[in-house]
Short mmCIF file of C-alpha atoms in Angstrom, two decimals:
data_model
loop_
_atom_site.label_atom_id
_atom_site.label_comp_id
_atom_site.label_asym_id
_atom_site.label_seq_id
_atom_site.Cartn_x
_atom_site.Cartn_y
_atom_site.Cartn_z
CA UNK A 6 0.00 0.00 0.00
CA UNK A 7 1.23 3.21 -0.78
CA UNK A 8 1.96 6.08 1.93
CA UNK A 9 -0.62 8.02 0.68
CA UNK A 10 -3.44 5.89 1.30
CA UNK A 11 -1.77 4.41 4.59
CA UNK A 12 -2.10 8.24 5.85
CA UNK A 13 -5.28 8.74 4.51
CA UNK A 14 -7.02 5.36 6.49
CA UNK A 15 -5.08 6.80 9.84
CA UNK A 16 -6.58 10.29 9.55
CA UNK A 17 -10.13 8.96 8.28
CA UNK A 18 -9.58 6.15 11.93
CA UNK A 19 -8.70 9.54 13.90
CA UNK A 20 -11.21 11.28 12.54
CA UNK A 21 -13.75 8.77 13.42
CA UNK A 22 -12.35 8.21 16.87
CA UNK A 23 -12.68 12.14 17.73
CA UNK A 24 -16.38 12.31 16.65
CA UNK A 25 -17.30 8.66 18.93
CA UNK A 26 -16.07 10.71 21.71
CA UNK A 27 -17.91 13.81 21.34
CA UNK A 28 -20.61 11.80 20.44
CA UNK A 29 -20.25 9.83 23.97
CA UNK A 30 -19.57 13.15 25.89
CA UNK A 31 -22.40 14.87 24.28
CA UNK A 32 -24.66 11.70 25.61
CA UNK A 33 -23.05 11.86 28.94
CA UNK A 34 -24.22 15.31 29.76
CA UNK A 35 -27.25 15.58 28.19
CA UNK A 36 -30.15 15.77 31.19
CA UNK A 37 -33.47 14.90 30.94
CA UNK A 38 -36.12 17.65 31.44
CA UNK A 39 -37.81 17.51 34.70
CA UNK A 40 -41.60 16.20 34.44
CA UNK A 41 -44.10 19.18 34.29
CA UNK A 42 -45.74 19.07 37.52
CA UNK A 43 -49.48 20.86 37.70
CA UNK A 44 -50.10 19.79 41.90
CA UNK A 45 -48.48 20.79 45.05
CA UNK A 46 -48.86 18.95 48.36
CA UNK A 47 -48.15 22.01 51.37
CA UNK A 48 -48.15 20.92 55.11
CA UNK A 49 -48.79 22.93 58.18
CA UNK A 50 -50.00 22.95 61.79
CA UNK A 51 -52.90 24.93 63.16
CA UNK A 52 -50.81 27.66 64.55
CA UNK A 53 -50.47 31.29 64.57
CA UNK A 54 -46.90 30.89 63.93
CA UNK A 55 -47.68 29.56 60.21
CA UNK A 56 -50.63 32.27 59.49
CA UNK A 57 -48.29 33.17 56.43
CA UNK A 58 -49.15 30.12 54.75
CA UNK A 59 -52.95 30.57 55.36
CA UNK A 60 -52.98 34.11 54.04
CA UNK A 61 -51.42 33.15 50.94
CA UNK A 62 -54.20 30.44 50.60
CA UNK A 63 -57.00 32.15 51.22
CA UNK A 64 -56.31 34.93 49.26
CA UNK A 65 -55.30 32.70 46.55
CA UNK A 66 -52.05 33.76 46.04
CA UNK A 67 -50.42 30.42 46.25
CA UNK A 68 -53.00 29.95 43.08
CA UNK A 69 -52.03 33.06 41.57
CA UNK A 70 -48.77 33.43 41.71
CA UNK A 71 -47.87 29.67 40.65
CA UNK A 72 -50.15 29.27 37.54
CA UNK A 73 -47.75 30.54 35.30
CA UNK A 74 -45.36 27.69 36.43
CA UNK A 75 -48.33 25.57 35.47
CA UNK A 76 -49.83 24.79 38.56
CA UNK A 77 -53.27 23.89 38.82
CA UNK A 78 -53.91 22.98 42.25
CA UNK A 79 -52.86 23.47 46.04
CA UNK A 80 -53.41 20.28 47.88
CA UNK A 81 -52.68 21.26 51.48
CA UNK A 82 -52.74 18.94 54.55
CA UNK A 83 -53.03 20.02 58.45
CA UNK A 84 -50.74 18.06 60.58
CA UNK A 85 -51.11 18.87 64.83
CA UNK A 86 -46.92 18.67 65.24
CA UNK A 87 -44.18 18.74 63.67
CA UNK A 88 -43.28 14.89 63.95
CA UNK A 89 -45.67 13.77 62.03
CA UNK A 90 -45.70 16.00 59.27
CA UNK A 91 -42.29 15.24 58.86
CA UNK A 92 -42.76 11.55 58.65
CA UNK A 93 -45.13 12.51 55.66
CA UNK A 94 -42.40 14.33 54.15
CA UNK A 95 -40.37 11.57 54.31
CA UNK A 96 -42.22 9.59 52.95
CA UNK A 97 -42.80 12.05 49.68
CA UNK A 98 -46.39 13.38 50.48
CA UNK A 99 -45.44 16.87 50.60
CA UNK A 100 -43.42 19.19 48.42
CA UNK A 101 -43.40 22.09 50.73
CA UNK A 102 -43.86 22.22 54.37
CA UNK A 103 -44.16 24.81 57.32
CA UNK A 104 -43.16 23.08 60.05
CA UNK A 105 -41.04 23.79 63.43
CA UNK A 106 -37.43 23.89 62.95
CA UNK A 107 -36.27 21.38 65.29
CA UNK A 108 -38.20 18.23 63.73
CA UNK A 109 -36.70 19.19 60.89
CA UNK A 110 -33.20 18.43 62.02
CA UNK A 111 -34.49 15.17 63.59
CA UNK A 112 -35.84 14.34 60.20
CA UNK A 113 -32.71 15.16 58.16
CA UNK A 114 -30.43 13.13 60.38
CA UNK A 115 -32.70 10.62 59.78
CA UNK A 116 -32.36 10.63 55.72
CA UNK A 117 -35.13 13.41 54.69
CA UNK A 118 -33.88 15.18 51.11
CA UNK A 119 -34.50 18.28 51.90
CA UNK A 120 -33.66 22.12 52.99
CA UNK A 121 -34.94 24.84 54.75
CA UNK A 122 -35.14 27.37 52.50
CA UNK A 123 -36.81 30.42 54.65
CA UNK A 124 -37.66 30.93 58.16
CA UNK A 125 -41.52 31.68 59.56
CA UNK A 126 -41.55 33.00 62.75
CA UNK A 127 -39.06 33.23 65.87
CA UNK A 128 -40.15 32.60 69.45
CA UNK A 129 -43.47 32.59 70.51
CA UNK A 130 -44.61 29.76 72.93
CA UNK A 131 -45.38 29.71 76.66
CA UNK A 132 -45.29 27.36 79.87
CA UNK A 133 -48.46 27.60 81.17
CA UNK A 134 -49.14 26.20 84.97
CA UNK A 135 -52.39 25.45 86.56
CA UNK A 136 -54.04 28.37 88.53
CA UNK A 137 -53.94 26.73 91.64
CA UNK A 138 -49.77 26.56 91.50
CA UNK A 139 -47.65 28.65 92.78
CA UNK A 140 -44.08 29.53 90.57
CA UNK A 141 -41.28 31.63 91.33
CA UNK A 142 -38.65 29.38 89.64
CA UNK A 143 -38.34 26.75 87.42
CA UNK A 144 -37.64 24.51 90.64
CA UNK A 145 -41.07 24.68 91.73
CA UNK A 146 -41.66 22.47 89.12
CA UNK A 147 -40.44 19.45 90.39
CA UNK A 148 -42.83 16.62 90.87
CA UNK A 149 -44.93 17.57 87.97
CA UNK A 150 -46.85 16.47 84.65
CA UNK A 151 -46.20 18.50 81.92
CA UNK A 152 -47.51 18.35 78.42
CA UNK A 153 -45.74 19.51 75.27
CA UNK A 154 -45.09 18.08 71.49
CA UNK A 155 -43.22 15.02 71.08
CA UNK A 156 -39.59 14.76 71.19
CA UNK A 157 -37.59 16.24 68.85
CA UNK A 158 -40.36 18.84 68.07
CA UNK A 159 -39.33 23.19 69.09
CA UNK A 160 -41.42 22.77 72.35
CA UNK A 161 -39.50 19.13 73.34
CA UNK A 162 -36.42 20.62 72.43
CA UNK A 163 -36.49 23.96 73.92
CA UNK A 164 -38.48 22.71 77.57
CA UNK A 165 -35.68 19.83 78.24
CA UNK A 166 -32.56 22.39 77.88
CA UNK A 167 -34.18 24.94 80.20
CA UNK A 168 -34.80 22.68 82.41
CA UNK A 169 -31.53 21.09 82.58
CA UNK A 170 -30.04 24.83 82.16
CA UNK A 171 -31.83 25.30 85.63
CA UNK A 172 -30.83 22.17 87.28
CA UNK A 173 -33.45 19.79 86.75
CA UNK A 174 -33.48 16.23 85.34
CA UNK A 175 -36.30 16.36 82.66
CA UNK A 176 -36.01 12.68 83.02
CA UNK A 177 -36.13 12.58 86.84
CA UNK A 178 -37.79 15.70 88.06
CA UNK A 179 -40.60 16.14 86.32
CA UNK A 180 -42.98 14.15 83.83
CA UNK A 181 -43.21 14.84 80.10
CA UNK A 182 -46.15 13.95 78.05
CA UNK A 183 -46.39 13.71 74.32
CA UNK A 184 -49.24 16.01 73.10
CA UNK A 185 -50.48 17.50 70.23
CA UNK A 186 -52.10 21.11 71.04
CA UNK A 187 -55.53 19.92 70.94
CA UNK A 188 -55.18 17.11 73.47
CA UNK A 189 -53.12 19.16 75.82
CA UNK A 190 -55.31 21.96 76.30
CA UNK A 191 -57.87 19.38 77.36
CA UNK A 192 -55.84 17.84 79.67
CA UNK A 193 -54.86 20.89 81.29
CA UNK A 194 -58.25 21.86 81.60
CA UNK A 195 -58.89 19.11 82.84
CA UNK A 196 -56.69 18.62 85.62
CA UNK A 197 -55.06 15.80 84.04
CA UNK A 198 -51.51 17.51 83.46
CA UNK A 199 -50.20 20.70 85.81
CA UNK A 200 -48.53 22.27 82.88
CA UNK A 201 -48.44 22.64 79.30
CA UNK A 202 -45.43 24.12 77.03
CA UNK A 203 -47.40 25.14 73.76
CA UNK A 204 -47.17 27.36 70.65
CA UNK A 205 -49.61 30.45 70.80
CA UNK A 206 -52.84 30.58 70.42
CA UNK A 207 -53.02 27.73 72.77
CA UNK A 208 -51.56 29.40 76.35
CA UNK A 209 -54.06 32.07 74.96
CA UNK A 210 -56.80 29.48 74.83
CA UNK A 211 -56.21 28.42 78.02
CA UNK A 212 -55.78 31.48 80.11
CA UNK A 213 -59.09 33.08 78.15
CA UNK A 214 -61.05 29.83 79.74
CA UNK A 215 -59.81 30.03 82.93
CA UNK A 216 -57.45 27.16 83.31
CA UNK A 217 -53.88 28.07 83.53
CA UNK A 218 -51.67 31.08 83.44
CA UNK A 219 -48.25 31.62 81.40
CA UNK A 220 -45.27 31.56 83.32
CA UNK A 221 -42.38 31.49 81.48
CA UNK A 222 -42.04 32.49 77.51
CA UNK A 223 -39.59 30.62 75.17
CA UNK A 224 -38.30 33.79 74.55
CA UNK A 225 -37.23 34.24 77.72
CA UNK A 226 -36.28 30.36 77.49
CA UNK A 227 -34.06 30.96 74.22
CA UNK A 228 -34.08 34.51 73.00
CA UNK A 229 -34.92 35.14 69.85
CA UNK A 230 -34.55 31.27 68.75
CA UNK A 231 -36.04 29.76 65.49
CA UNK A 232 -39.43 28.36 65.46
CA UNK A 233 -41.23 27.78 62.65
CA UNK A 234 -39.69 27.50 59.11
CA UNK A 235 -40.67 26.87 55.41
CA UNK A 236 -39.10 23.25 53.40
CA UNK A 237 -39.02 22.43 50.29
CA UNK A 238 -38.12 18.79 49.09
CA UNK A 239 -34.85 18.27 47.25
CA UNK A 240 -36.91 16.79 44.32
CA UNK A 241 -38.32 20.06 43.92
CA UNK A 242 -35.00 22.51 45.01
CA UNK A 243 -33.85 20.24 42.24
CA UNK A 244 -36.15 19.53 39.49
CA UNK A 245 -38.39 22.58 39.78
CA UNK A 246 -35.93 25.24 41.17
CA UNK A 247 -38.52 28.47 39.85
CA UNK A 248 -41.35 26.86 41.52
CA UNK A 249 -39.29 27.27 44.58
CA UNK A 250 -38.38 30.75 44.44
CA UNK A 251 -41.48 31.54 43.91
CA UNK A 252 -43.02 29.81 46.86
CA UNK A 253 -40.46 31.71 48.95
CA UNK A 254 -41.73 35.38 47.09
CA UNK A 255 -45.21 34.33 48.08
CA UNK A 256 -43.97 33.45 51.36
CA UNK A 257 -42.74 36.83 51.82
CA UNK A 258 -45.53 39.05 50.02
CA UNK A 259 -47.95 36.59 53.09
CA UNK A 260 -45.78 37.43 56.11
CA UNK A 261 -45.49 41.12 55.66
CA UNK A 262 -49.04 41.22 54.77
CA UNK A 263 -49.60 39.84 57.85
CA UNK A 264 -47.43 42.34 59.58
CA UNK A 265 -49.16 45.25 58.54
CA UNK A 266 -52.78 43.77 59.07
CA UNK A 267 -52.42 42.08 61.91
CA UNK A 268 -56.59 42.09 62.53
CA UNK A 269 -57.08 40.24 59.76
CA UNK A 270 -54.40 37.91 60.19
CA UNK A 271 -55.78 36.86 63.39
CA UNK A 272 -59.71 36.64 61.21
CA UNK A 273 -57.95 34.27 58.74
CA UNK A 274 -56.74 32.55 61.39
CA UNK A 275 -59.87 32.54 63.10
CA UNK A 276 -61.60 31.75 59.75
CA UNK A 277 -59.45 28.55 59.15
CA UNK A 278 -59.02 26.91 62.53
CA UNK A 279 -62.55 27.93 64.29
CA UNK A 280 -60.83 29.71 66.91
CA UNK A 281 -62.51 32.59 68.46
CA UNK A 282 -61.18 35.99 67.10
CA UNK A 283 -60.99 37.81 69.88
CA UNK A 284 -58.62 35.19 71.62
CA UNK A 285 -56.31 35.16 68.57
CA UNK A 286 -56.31 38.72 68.05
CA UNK A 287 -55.03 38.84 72.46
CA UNK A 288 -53.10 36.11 71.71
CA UNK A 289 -50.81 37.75 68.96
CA UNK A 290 -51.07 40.71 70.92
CA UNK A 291 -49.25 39.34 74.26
CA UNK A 292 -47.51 36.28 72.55
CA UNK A 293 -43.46 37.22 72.06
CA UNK A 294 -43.22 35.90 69.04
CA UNK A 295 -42.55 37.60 65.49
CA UNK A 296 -43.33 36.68 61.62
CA UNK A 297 -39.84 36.69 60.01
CA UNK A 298 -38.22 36.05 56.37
CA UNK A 299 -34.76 36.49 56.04
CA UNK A 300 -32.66 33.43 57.01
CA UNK A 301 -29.89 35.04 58.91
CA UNK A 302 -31.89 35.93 61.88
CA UNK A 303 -32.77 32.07 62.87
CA UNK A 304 -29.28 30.19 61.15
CA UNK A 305 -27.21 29.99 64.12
CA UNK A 306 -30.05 29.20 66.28
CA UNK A 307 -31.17 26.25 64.18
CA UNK A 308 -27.14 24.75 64.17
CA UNK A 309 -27.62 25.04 67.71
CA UNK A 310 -30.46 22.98 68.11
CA UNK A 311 -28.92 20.06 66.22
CA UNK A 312 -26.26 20.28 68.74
CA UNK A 313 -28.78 20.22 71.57
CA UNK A 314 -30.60 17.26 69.93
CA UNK A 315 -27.54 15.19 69.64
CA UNK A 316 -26.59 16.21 73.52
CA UNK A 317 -30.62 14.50 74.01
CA UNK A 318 -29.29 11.65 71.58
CA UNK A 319 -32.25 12.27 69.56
CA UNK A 320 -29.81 12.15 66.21
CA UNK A 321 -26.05 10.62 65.98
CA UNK A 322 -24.28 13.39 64.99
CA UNK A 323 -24.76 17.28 64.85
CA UNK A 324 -25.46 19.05 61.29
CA UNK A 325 -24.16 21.93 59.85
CA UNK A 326 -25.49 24.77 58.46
CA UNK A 327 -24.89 23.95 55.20
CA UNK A 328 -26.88 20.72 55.98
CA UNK A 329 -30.06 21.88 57.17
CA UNK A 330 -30.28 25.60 54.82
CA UNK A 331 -30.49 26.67 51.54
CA UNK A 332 -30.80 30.26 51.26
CA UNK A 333 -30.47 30.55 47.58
CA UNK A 334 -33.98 31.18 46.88
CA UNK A 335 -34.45 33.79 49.53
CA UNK A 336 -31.36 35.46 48.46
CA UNK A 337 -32.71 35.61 44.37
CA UNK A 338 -35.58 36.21 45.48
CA UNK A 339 -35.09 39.76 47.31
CA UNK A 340 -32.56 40.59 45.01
CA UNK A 341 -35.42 41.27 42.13
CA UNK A 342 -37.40 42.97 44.48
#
């Protein structure tokens, strides 16, 4: 064979060679497009921590503002804690969730794919004792039944640190029962617990009937210390990242609604739990709690109650921040404000 033709096969093979692997590369990064989704599945707990999310659905901005993304329907589902509604998120029944911070950490320790992705609320639950108790410290608690959300919930969380923070074996000293807020406001009105440790309206509930009075905030507990946040599920933070910022800018437009109308907050509120108006409306008065959006305020907090849950061995190991938060959303979504 002559040279000619020997180089003209080697740059033809070479030539071949090159375009097999671009065509391989080209196949190797090519992504699917993420299914077009035209439902989303929104938990939350029948608290005035989460009114945001209630505004936004009863003025039917979650509707509104998520159409053009192709959404057709809200599906939203009440859970009374946080445990719970984090087992449904685990188990992928919700997309977005407003939930307490705490059970969120339990959750993600525990394998949940997903991120907090804007804070709710900070603060805002009280110990309430039984009229007929006296209280000038935390010590004159010993011997008794109180009743808060299950472990690994804000209220769990927050109640066994301050106790231990003021000497007392939550174990040994006192009794904890698992509650939802429903259940424990009848049992305290009942006589069957002394205490309760609840998130407002409920310490509202109970002083406007009589059957308890607050004696210790969580503010005063934990100042300033995250409570309720918003979640998204890493199938949507990944597959439908717009979707997501725009839950977070209807998040926001709800919560300083809410701020600057705060009497008909507490009617939606009223409107969508039963609740008497006039106990919501002193409830959000007295309660020291406050309706917040900007992830900086509750991020160190949060860290700190992973460390707190693994001192309770409620997970194996702390998380970080960059575990629990993703702030990317609320970030874009000021910046285009």
């Amino acid at each position: 064979m002559k040279k000619s033709s020997i180089l003209i096969l080697t740059l033809l093979l070479a030539a071949s060679i090159f375009v097999s692997g671009c065509a391989e590369d080209t196949d190797e990064n090519t992504t699917e497009e993420a299914p077009a989704i035209t439902e989303l599945n929104f938990g939350y707990q029948p608290s005035t921590h989460q009114i945001a999310y209630m505004t936004a659905y009863e003025k039917g901005w979650w509707q509104e503002d998520l159409a053009p993304y192709g959404i057709e329907k809200i599906n939203e589902y009440q859970f009374p804690t946080g445990a719970p509604e984090m087992q449904a998120m685990m188990a992928g029944e919700l997309d977005f969730a407003y939930v307490g911070a705490a059970p969120v950490i339990t959750a993600l320790s525990r394998g949940l794919d997903a991120k907090i992705i804007a804070p709710v609320q900070i603060q805002g639950s009280n110990l309430v004792l039984r009229p007929e108790y006296d209280y000038e410290s935390p010590e004159d608690l010993k011997g008794l039944k109180i009743a808060t959300f299950p472990p690994g919930t804000i209220q769990d969380t927050l109640l066994r640190n301050w106790l231990k923070e003021n000497g007392l074996d939550p174990e040994k000293d006192v009794t904890i029962l698992e509650m939802g807020p429903g259940d424990a406001v009848t049992a305290i009105s009942a006589k069957q617990v002394d205490a309760v440790f609840l998130p407002h309206p409920s310490p509202a509930i109970i002083e406007s009937e009589g059957n308890g009075r607050s004696i210790v905030s969580s503010g005063e507990m934990e100042a300033n210390h995250a409570c309720c946040v918003l979640v998204a599920s890493g199938e949507m933070i990944r597959e439908h990242p717009d979707i997501v910022e725009q839950v977070v800018k209807t998040h926001i437009k709800a919560t300083e609604y809410n701020q600057a109308n705060l009497d008909e907050a507490a009617q939606i509120f009223s409107n969508k739990t039963s609740e008497d108006v006039e106990v919501v409306q002193k409830s959000l008065e007295e309660w020291d709690g406050a309706w917040i959006t900007d992830p900086t305020l509750i991020e160190n907090s949060t860290v700190e109650y992973a460390n707190i849950q693994y001192e309770l061995g409620y997970i194996p190991k702390p998380l970080t921040e960059e575990e629990i938060f993703d702030t990317s959303f609320y970030e874009a979504a000021v910046k285009e404000e």
